[in-house]
Short mmCIF file of C-alpha atoms in Angstrom, two decimals:
data_model
loop_
_atom_site.label_atom_id
_atom_site.label_comp_id
_atom_site.label_asym_id
_atom_site.label_seq_id
_atom_site.Cartn_x
_atom_site.Cartn_y
_atom_site.Cartn_z
CA MET A 9 -27.98 58.40 6.32
CA GLU A 10 -30.55 56.35 7.52
CA ILE A 11 -32.61 56.72 11.16
CA GLU A 12 -31.00 53.88 12.31
CA GLU A 13 -27.37 55.43 11.96
CA LYS A 14 -28.72 58.81 13.40
CA ALA A 15 -28.73 60.01 16.88
CA CYS A 16 -31.93 58.68 18.45
CA PRO A 17 -34.77 61.29 18.42
CA CYS A 18 -35.39 60.87 21.99
CA GLY A 19 -32.30 63.00 22.90
CA SER A 20 -29.80 60.54 24.58
CA GLY A 21 -27.39 61.28 22.46
CA MET A 22 -26.90 57.37 21.17
CA PRO A 23 -27.49 56.30 17.70
CA PHE A 24 -31.19 55.20 17.50
CA VAL A 25 -30.20 51.62 16.61
CA VAL A 26 -28.75 50.86 20.06
CA CYS A 27 -31.15 53.28 21.80
CA CYS A 28 -35.04 53.66 21.33
CA ARG A 29 -35.14 51.04 18.05
CA ARG A 30 -34.52 48.13 20.39
CA TYR A 31 -37.54 48.80 22.07
CA ILE A 32 -39.70 50.04 19.13
CA SER A 33 -39.06 46.81 17.26
CA GLY A 34 -39.90 44.53 20.29
CA ASP A 35 -36.01 43.10 20.70
CA ASP A 36 -35.88 44.48 24.19
CA LYS A 37 -38.26 45.96 27.01
CA PRO A 38 -37.45 49.72 28.50
CA ALA A 39 -36.49 48.90 31.97
CA THR A 40 -37.40 52.42 33.37
CA ALA A 41 -40.41 54.95 33.10
CA GLU A 42 -38.23 57.28 31.24
CA ALA A 43 -36.90 54.82 29.10
CA LEU A 44 -40.30 53.74 27.92
CA MET A 45 -41.44 57.70 27.74
CA ARG A 46 -38.40 58.52 25.44
CA SER A 47 -39.00 55.35 23.27
CA ARG A 48 -42.49 56.52 22.75
CA TYR A 49 -41.31 59.78 22.01
CA SER A 50 -39.16 58.57 19.31
CA ALA A 51 -42.07 56.21 18.05
CA TYR A 52 -44.04 59.32 17.62
CA VAL A 53 -40.81 60.68 15.49
CA VAL A 54 -40.56 57.80 12.98
CA GLY A 55 -44.58 57.12 12.99
CA ASP A 56 -44.77 53.45 14.96
CA ILE A 57 -48.42 53.68 15.80
CA ASP A 58 -48.39 50.19 16.82
CA TYR A 59 -45.60 50.72 19.68
CA LEU A 60 -47.75 53.75 20.94
CA VAL A 61 -51.06 51.58 21.50
CA GLU A 62 -48.89 48.42 22.70
CA THR A 63 -47.15 50.44 25.45
CA THR A 64 -50.39 52.13 26.78
CA LEU A 65 -51.64 50.66 29.42
CA PRO A 66 -54.52 48.10 28.32
CA LYS A 67 -57.44 49.61 30.35
CA MET A 68 -56.46 52.89 28.87
CA ARG A 69 -56.63 51.86 25.46
CA LEU A 70 -60.14 53.52 24.82
CA GLY A 71 -61.94 54.92 21.82
CA ASN A 72 -60.10 55.80 18.81
CA LEU A 73 -56.45 55.59 20.44
CA ARG A 74 -54.97 54.45 17.36
CA ALA A 75 -56.30 57.24 15.26
CA GLY A 76 -55.58 59.74 17.88
CA TYR A 77 -51.88 58.65 17.69
CA ARG A 78 -51.70 58.59 13.95
CA SER A 79 -53.39 62.19 13.86
CA THR A 80 -50.57 63.45 16.26
CA HIS A 81 -48.08 61.76 14.02
CA ASP A 82 -49.44 62.82 10.75
CA THR A 83 -49.86 66.74 11.94
CA ILE A 84 -46.87 67.45 13.90
CA GLN A 85 -43.22 67.59 13.47
CA TRP A 86 -41.39 66.72 16.54
CA ILE A 87 -37.96 68.62 16.97
CA GLY A 88 -36.79 67.89 20.50
CA LEU A 89 -37.09 66.23 23.68
CA SER A 90 -35.92 67.44 27.11
CA VAL A 91 -36.64 65.37 30.27
CA LEU A 92 -36.90 67.73 33.48
CA GLU A 93 -37.73 65.20 36.13
CA THR A 94 -38.33 61.62 37.19
CA LYS A 95 -40.14 60.32 39.93
CA LEU A 96 -39.88 56.72 40.86
CA GLY A 97 -40.30 54.76 37.81
CA GLY A 98 -36.83 52.75 38.20
CA GLU A 99 -36.14 49.07 37.41
CA LYS A 100 -37.89 47.89 40.87
CA ASP A 101 -40.72 50.23 41.37
CA LYS A 102 -44.09 49.55 40.18
CA VAL A 103 -45.21 53.37 39.34
CA GLY A 104 -43.30 56.44 37.89
CA LYS A 105 -43.84 59.78 36.66
CA VAL A 106 -41.54 61.86 33.98
CA LEU A 107 -42.21 65.26 33.49
CA PHE A 108 -40.94 66.56 29.91
CA ARG A 109 -40.90 68.96 27.16
CA ALA A 110 -41.50 68.17 23.47
CA PHE A 111 -40.61 70.76 20.99
CA TYR A 112 -42.31 70.49 17.66
CA ILE A 113 -43.57 72.60 14.45
CA GLN A 114 -47.31 72.25 13.62
CA GLY A 115 -48.79 74.44 10.75
CA GLY A 116 -45.63 76.04 10.33
CA GLU A 117 -45.31 77.48 13.97
CA SER A 118 -43.27 75.91 16.71
CA ALA A 119 -44.26 74.81 19.96
CA VAL A 120 -43.79 73.29 23.28
CA HIS A 121 -45.82 70.26 24.63
CA GLU A 122 -45.08 69.77 28.61
CA GLU A 123 -46.45 66.94 30.04
CA LEU A 124 -46.44 64.86 33.45
CA SER A 125 -46.66 61.48 32.28
CA ARG A 126 -47.91 58.58 34.57
CA PHE A 127 -46.46 55.16 34.01
CA ARG A 128 -47.15 51.84 35.54
CA ARG A 129 -45.64 48.42 35.64
CA SER A 130 -47.84 45.51 34.50
CA GLY A 131 -46.43 41.79 34.31
CA GLY A 132 -43.11 43.26 34.15
CA ASP A 133 -43.54 45.72 31.89
CA TRP A 134 -43.77 49.62 31.88
CA TYR A 135 -47.02 50.93 30.06
CA TYR A 136 -48.21 54.65 29.68
CA VAL A 137 -51.06 55.48 31.85
CA ASP A 138 -52.03 59.14 31.26
CA GLY A 139 -50.57 62.65 30.88
CA GLN A 140 -51.53 65.75 32.46
CA VAL A 141 -50.51 68.55 29.93
CA LEU A 142 -49.19 71.77 31.72
CA ASP A 143 -48.75 75.25 30.70
CA SER A 144 -44.97 75.66 29.52
CA GLY A 145 -45.50 79.34 29.24
CA SER A 146 -43.83 79.44 25.64
#
């Protein structure tokens, strides 16, 4: 079964083709900060580095951003996502924050990445600004 027919990696329960794929392919734009965060997680899973770069706020595209995203994709197997909290980030907001946990395997070991991500709307589109990595206690 192709990824398009499987459940979306973001955990929405919808098929990938009607969930995050439409954003990653450029057919649609995420209307909320949470939708962007979920689609970026899915882009990590499927290895769409261009989408990760394009959805990073332009002024935050510093240094070897593309290489960093590629390295993360190449060394980590993402296995699950839980959105814990969203502050603002709605269809009419200019900014938003999303607290999430992403579960992964790296070097044969299971781990958890917990982050409070910041998002900003610019020109009508949502962009990832940056994130504060939190100690998940795992």
